[in-house]
Short mmCIF file of C-alpha atoms and ligand atoms in Angstrom, two decimals:
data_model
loop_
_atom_site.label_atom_id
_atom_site.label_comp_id
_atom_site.label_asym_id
_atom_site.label_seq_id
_atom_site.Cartn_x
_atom_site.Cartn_y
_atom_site.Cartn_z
CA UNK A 1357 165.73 95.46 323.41
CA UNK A 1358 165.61 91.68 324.37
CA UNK A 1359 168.57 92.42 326.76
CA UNK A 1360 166.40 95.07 328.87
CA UNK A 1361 163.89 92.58 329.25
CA UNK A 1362 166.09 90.11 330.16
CA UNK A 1363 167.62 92.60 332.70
CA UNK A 1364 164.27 93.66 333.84
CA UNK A 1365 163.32 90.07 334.85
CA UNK A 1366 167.01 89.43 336.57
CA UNK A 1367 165.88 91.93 338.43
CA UNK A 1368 162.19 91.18 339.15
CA UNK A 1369 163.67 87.78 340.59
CA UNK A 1370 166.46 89.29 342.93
CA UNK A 1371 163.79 91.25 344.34
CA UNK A 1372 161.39 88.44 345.19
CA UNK A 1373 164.74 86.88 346.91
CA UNK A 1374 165.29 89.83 348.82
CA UNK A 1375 161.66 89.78 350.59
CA UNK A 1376 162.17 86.19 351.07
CA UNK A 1377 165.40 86.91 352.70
CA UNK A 1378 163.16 89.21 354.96
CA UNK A 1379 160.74 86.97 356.10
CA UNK A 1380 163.19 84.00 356.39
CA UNK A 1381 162.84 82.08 359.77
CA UNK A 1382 165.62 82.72 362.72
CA UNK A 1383 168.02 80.04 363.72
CA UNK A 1384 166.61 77.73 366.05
CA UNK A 1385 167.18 78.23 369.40
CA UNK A 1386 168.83 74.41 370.31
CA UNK A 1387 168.94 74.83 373.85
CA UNK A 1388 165.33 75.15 374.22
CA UNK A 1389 164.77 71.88 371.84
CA UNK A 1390 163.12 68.56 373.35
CA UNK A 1391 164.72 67.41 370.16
CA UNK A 1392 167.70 67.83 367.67
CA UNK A 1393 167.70 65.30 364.46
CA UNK A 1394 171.21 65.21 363.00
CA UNK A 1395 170.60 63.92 359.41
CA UNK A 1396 173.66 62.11 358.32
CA UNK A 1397 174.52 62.01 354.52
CA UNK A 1398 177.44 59.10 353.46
CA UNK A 1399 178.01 60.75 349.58
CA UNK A 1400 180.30 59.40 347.14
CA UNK A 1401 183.93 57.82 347.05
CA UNK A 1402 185.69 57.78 350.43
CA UNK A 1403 182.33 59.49 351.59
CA UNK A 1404 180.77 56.31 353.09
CA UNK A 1405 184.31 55.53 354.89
CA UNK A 1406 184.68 58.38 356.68
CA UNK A 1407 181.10 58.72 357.47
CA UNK A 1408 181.24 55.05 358.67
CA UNK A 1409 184.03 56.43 361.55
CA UNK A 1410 182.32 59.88 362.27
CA UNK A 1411 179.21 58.02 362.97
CA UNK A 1412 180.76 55.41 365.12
CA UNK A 1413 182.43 58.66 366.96
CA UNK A 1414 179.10 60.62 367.87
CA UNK A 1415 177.43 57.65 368.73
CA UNK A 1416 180.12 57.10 371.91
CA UNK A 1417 180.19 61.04 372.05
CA UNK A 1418 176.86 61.94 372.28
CA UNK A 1419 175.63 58.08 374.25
CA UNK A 1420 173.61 59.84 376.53
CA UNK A 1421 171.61 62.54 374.40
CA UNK A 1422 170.91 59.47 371.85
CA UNK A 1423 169.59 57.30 374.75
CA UNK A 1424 167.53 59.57 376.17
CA UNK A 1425 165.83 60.68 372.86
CA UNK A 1426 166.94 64.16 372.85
CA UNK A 1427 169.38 63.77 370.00
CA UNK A 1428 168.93 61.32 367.17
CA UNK A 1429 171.33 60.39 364.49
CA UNK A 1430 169.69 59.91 361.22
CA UNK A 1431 170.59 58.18 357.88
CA UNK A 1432 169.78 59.77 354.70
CA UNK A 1433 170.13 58.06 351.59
CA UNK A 1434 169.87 58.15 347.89
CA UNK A 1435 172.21 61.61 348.03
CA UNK A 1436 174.57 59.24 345.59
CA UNK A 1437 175.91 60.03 342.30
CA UNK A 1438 174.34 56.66 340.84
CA UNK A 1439 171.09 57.84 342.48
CA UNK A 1440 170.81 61.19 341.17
CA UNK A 1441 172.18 60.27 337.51
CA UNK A 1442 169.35 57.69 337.63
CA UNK A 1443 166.56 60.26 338.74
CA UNK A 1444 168.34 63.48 337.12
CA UNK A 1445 167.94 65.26 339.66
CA UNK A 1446 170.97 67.17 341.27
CA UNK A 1447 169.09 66.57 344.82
CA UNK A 1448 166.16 64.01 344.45
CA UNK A 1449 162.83 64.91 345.72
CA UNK A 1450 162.58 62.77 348.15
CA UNK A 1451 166.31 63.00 349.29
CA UNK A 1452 165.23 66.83 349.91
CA UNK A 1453 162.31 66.11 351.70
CA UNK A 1454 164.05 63.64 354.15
CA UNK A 1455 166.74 66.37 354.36
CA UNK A 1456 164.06 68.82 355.11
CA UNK A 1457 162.79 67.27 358.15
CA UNK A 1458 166.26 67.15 359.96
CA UNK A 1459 167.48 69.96 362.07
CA UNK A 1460 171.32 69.62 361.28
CA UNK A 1461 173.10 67.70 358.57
CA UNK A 1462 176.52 66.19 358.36
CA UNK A 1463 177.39 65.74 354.87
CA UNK A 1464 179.99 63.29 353.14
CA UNK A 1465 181.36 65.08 349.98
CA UNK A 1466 179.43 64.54 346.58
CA UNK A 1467 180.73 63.89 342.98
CA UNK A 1468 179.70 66.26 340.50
CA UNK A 1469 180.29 65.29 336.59
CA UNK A 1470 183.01 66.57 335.51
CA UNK A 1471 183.62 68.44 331.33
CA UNK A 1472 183.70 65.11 329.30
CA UNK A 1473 183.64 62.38 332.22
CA UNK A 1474 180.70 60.93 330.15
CA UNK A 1475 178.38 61.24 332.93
CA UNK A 1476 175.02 63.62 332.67
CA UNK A 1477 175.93 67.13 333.19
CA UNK A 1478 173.89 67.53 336.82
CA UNK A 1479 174.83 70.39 338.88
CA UNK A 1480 176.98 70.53 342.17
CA UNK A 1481 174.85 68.87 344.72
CA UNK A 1482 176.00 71.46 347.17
CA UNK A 1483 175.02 74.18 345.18
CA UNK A 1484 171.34 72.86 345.10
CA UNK A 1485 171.33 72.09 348.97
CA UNK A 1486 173.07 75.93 349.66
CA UNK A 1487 170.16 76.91 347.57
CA UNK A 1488 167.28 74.95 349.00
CA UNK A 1489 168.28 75.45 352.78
CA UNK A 1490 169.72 78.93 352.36
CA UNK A 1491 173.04 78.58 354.02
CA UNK A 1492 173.99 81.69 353.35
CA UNK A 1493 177.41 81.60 355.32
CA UNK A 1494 179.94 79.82 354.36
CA UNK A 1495 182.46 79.39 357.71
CA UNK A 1496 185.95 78.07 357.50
CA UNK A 1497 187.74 77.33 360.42
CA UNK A 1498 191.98 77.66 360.61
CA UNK A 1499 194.56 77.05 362.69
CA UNK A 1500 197.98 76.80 362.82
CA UNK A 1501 199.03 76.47 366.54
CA UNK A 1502 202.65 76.85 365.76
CA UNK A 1503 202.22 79.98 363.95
CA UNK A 1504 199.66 81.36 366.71
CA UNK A 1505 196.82 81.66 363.70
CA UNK A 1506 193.60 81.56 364.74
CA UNK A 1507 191.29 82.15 362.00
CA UNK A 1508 187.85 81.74 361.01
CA UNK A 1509 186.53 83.17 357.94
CA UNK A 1510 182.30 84.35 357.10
CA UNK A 1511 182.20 83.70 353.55
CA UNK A 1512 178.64 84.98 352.11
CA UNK A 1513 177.61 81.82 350.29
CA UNK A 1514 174.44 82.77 348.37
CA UNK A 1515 175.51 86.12 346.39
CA UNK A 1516 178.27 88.02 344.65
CA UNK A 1517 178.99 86.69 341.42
CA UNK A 1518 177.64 83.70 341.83
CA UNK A 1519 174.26 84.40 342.50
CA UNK A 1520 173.65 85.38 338.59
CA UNK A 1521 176.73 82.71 337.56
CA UNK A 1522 174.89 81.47 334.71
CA UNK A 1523 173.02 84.68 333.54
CA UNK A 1524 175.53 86.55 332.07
CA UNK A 1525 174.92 87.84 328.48
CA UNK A 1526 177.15 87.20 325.72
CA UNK A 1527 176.10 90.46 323.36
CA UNK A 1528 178.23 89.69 320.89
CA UNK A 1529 181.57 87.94 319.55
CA UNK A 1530 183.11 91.73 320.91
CA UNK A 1531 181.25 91.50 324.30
CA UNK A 1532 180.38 89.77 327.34
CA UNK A 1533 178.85 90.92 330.88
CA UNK A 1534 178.42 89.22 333.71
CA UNK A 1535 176.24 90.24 336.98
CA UNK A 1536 177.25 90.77 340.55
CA UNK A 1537 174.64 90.97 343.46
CA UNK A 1538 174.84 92.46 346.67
CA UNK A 1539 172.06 92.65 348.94
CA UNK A 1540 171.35 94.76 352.47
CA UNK A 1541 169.35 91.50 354.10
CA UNK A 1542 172.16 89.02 352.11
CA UNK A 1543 175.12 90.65 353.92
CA UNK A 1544 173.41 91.78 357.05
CA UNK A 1545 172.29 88.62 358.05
CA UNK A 1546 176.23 87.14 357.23
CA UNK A 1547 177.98 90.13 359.14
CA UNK A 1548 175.59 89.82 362.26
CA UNK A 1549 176.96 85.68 362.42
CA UNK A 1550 180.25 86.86 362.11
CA UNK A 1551 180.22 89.48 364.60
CA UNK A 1552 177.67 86.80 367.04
CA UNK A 1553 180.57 84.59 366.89
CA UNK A 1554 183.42 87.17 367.62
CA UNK A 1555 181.38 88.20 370.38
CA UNK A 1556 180.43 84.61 372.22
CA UNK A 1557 184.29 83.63 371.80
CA UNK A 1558 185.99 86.84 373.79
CA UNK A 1559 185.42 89.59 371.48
CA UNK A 1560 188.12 88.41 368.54
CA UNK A 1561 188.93 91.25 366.12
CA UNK A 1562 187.33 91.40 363.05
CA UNK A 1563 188.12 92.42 359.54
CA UNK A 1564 186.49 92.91 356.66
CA UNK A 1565 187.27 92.24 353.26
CA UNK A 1566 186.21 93.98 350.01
CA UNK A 1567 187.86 96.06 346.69
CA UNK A 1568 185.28 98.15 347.78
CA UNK A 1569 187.49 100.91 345.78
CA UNK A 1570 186.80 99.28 342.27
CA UNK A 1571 183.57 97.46 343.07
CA UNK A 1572 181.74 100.68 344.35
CA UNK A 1573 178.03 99.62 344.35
CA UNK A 1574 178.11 95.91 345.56
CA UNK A 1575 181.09 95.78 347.72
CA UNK A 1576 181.21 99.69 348.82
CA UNK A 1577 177.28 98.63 350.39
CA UNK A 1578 178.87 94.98 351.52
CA UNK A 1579 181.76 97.48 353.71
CA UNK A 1580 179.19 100.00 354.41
CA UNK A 1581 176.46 97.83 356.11
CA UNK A 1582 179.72 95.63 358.08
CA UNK A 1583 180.50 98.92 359.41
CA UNK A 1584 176.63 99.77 360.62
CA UNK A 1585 176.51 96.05 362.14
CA UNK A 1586 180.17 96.88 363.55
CA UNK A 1587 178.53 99.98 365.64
CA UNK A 1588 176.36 97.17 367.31
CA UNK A 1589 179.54 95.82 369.00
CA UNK A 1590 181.91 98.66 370.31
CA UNK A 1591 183.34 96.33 371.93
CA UNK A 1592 185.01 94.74 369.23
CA UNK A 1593 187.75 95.90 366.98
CA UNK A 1594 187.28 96.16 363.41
CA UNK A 1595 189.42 97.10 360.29
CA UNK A 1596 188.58 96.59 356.66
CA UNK A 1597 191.13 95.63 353.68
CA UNK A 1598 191.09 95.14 350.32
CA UNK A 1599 191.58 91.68 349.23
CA UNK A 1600 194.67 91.95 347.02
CA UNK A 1601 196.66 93.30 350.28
CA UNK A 1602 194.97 90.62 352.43
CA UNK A 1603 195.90 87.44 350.72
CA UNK A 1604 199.46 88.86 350.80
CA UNK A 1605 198.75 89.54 354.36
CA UNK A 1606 197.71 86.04 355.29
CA UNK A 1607 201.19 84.81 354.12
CA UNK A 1608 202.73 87.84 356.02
CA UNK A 1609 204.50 85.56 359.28
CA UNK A 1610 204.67 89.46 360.83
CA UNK A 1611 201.50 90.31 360.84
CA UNK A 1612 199.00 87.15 360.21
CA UNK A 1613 198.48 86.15 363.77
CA UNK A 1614 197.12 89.77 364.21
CA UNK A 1615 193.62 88.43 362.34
CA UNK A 1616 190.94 86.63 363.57
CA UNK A 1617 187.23 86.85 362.24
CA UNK A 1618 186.93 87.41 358.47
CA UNK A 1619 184.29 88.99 356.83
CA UNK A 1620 183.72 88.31 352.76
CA UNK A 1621 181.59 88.53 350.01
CA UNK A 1622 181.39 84.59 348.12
CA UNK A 1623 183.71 84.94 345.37
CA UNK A 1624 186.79 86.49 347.63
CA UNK A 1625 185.73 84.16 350.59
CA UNK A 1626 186.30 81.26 348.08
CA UNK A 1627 189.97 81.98 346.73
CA UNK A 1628 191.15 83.03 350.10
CA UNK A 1629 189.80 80.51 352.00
CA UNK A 1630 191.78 77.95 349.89
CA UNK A 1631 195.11 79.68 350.68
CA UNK A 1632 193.99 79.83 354.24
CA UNK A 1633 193.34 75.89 354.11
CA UNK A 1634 196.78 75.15 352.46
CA UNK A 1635 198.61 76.62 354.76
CA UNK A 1636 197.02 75.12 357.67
CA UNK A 1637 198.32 71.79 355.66
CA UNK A 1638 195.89 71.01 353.03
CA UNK A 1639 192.16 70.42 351.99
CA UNK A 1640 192.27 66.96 354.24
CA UNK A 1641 192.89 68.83 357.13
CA UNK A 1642 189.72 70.89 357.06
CA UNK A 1643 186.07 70.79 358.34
CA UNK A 1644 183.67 73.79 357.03
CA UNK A 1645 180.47 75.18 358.05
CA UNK A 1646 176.97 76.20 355.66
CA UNK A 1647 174.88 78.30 358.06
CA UNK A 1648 171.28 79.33 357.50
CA UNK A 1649 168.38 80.25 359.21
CA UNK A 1650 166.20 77.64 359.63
CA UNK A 1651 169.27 75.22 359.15
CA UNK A 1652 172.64 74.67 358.74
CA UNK A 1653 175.10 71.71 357.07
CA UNK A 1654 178.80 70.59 358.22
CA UNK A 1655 181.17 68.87 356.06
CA UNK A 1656 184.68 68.01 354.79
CA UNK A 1657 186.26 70.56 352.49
CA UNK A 1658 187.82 68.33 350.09
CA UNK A 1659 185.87 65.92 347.87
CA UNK A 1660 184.84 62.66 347.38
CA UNK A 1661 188.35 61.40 345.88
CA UNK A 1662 187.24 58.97 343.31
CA UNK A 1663 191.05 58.22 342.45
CA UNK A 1664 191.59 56.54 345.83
CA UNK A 1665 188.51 54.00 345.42
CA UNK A 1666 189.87 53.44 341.93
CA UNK A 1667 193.44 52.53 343.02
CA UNK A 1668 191.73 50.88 346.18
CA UNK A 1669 192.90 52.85 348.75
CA UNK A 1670 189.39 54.00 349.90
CA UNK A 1671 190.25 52.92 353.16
CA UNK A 1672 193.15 55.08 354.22
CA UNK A 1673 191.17 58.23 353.65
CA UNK A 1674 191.30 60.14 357.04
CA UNK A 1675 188.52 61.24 358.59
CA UNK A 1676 190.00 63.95 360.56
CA UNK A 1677 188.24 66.24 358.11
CA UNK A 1678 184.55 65.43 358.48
CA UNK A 1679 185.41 64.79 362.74
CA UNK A 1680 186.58 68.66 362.56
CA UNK A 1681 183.36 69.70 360.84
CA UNK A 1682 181.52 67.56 363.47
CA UNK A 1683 183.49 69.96 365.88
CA UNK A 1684 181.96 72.89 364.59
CA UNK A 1685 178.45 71.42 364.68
CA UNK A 1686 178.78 70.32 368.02
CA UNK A 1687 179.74 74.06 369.29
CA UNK A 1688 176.70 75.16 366.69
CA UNK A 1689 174.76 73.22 369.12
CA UNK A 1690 176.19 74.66 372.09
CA UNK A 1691 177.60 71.35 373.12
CA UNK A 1692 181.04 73.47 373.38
CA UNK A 1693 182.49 70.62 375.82
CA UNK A 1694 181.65 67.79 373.73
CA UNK A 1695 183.12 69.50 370.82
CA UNK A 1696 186.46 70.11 373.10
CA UNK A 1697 186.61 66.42 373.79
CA UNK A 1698 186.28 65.24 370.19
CA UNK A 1699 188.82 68.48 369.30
CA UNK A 1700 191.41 66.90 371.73
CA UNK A 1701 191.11 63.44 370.40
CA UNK A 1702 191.33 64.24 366.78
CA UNK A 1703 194.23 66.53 367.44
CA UNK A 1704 196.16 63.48 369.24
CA UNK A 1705 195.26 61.41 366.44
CA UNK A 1706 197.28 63.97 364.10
CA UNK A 1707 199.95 63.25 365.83
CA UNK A 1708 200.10 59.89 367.16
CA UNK A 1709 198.53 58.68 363.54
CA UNK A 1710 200.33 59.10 359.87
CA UNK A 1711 197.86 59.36 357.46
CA UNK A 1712 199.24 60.33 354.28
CA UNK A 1713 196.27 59.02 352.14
CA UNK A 1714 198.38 57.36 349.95
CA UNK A 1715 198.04 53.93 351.09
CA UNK A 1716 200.73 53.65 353.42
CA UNK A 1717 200.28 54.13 357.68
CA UNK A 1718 197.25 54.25 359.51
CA UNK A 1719 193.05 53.52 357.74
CA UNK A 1720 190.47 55.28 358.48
CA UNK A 1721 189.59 52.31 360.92
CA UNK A 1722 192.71 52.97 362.71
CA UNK A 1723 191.36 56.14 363.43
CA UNK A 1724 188.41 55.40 364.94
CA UNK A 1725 189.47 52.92 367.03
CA UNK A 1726 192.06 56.13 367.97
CA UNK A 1727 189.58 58.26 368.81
CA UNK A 1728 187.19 55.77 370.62
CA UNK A 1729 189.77 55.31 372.68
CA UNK A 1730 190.18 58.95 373.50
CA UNK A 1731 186.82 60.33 374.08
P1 LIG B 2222 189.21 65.70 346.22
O1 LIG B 2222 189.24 66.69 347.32
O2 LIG B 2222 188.12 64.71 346.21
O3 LIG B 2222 190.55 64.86 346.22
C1 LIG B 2222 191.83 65.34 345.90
C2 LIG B 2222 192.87 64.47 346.57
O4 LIG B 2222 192.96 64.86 347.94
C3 LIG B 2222 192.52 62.98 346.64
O5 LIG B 2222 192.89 62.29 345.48
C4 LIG B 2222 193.30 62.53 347.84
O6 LIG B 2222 194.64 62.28 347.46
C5 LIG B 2222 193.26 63.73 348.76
N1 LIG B 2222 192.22 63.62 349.80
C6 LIG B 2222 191.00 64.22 349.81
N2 LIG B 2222 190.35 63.92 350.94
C7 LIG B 2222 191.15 63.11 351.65
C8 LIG B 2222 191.02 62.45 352.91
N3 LIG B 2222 189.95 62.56 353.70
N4 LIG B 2222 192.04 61.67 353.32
C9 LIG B 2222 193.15 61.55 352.58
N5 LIG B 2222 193.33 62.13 351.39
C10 LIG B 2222 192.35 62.91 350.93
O7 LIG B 2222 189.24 66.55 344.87
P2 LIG B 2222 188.80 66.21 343.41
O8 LIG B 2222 189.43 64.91 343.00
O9 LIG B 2222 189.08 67.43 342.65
O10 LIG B 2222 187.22 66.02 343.46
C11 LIG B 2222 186.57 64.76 343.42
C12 LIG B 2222 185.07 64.96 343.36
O11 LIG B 2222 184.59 65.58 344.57
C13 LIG B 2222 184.58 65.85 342.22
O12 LIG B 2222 183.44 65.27 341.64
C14 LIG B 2222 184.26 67.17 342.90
O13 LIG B 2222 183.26 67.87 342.21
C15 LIG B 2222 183.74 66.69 344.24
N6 LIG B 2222 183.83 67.70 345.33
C16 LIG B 2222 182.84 67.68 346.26
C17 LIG B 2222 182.89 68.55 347.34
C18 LIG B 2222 181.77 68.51 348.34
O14 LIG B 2222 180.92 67.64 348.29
N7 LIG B 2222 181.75 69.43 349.29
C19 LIG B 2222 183.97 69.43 347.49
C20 LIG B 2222 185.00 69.40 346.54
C21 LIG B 2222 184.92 68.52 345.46
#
């Protein structure tokens, strides 16, 4: 009986998250802003480094906007692993409140505990902040000129099996059952970015991913309501797979250029998107996008690699990463020729700079002094 009840109030709670999904506010219209606070958030390990150059970047970038008031860059602190150990809290109060009052965010990457590292167990930072801000699409850039790829991926961040991650029920030493969640405002809302950006960048294809056969409920309603937002935009072409053909797809050198805009439900979107990142040349290479309503966070894809502060080669972590999720904010904006400029410069730097990360070639410095130079 105690599992009913338990069910009963999983579902009581997904259905107070579904009307405030409804009434959630609209992103903000930036164009029409007198002003746009960027909050800026250094993290852990090569975090501060990299954040140090981005910084130093947008400030030269964006000169004029910051002078004039219309754009400010601002510092948050205390969104450390030392910090939040010491208040055990996965995002302190008063971090979340500061974070609150900005517009955008450009995050470093954050340390979370690891099994046995002897640290508090304290959850993923970005799991909190996805949570608190509702970023509810994840977006993944990735390119691969020589190939002629030209991806981007919508990656529902808020739902699937991750919503109910830690409510599964172990009934017994024979049993276990976990919970998937798939709601119509949850995947609206992520199909109707998706198909906005296809749209605003010359009507790129888009496909949709599911194993909609298996998964009837949740992902036969995540393929049914892509198709309904699909109808708003005959002029765009859609198809729809099944993931187990698209990942072999996306390694397919006949067909992969043929994709553009992916569509996915979170835990799909986060297995594919890792063999769409390695292929572009690895988690270093990468920026990625959290997208809400109300607001929406840029960062690096890879982490805060401890191991190269430890072997004290903090300061040959590239940046590139963190500058290419600056790119995306910058178009998020609408500053689309700002974020061309910086897109040029980092993409010289790629190949005028060797950065292997392992201590040898160009620092981080190196490439900001690159890119200075360039913008
Ligand atoms: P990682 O991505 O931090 O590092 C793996 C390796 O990739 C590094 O040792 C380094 O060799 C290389 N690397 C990463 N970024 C680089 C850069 N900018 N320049 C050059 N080389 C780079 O992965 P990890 O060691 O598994 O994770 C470390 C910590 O980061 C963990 O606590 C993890 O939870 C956290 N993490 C945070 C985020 C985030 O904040 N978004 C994402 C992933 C991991």
């Amino acid at each position: 009986m105690t599992y009913i009840e338990d069910f009963a109030k999983i579902i009581e709670e997904q259905l107070v998250r579904v009307e405030r999904m409804k009434n959630a506010q609209d992103a903000p219209d930036f164009a029409a802003m007198d002003k746009i606070v960027i909050g800026t958030i250094d993290g852990d390990g090569i975090g501060p480094i990299i954040m140090d150059s981005c910084r130093a970047i947008l400030e030269k970038l964006l000169a004029d906007e910051i002078a004039s008031g219309r754009i400010e860059l601002r510092r948050i602190d205390g969104l450390t692993i030392e910090n939040r150990i010491a208040k055990m809290e996965t995002v302190p109060a008063d971090v979340l409140a500061a974070i609150k009052e900005c517009d955008l965010l450009l995050k470093g990457p954050t340390t979370t505990p690891g099994k046995g590292d002897g640290r508090p167990n304290l959850e993923s930072a970005n799991v909190t902040l996805r949570r608190e801000l509702d970023l509810f699409a994840n977006v993944r850039p990735v390119v691969i000129p020589e190939k002629n790829i030209d991806w981007i991926f919508y990656r529902e961040n808020t739902e699937g099996e991750y919503a109910l991650g830690s409510k599964g029920v172990e009934i017994n030493d024979d049993l276990s059952i976990d919970f998937k969640v798939t709601t119509t405002a949850g995947t609206v809302r992520l199909a109707r970015a998706a198909f906005e950006y296809a749209k605003n960048n010359g009507n790129k294809k888009v496909s949709i991913i599911t194993k909609a056969n298996i998964m009837k409920k949740t992902d036969g309603k995540f393929l049914d309501l892509c198709r309904q937002v699909a109808e708003e935009y005959p002029e765009i072409e859609v198809d729809d797979w099944y993931v187990d053909i698209m990942a072999a797809n996306l390694i397919d050198d006949k067909i992969n250029s043929n994709f553009n805009v992916f569509i996915l439900p979170n835990l799909y979107g986060d297995i594919i998107t890792d063999e769409a990142a390695q292929m572009q040349g690895g988690v270093g290479t990468a920026g990625s996008a959290n997208i809400g309503g109300r607001y929406a966070m840029f960062e690096a894809i890879h982490g805060s690699a401890p191991r190269m502060v430890e072997d004290g080669i903090a300061e040959y972590a590239n940046p590139a990463s963190l500058c290419r999720a600056a790119i995306m904010m910058l178009r998020h904006m609408g500053l689309a020729s700002k974020a061309e400029v910086l897109e040029s410069a980092v993409d010289g730097a790629a190949v005028d700079l060797f950065m292997p990360g392992d201590g040898r070639g160009n620092t981080a410095y190196d490439f900001t002094d690159y890119v200075l130079a360039h913008i």
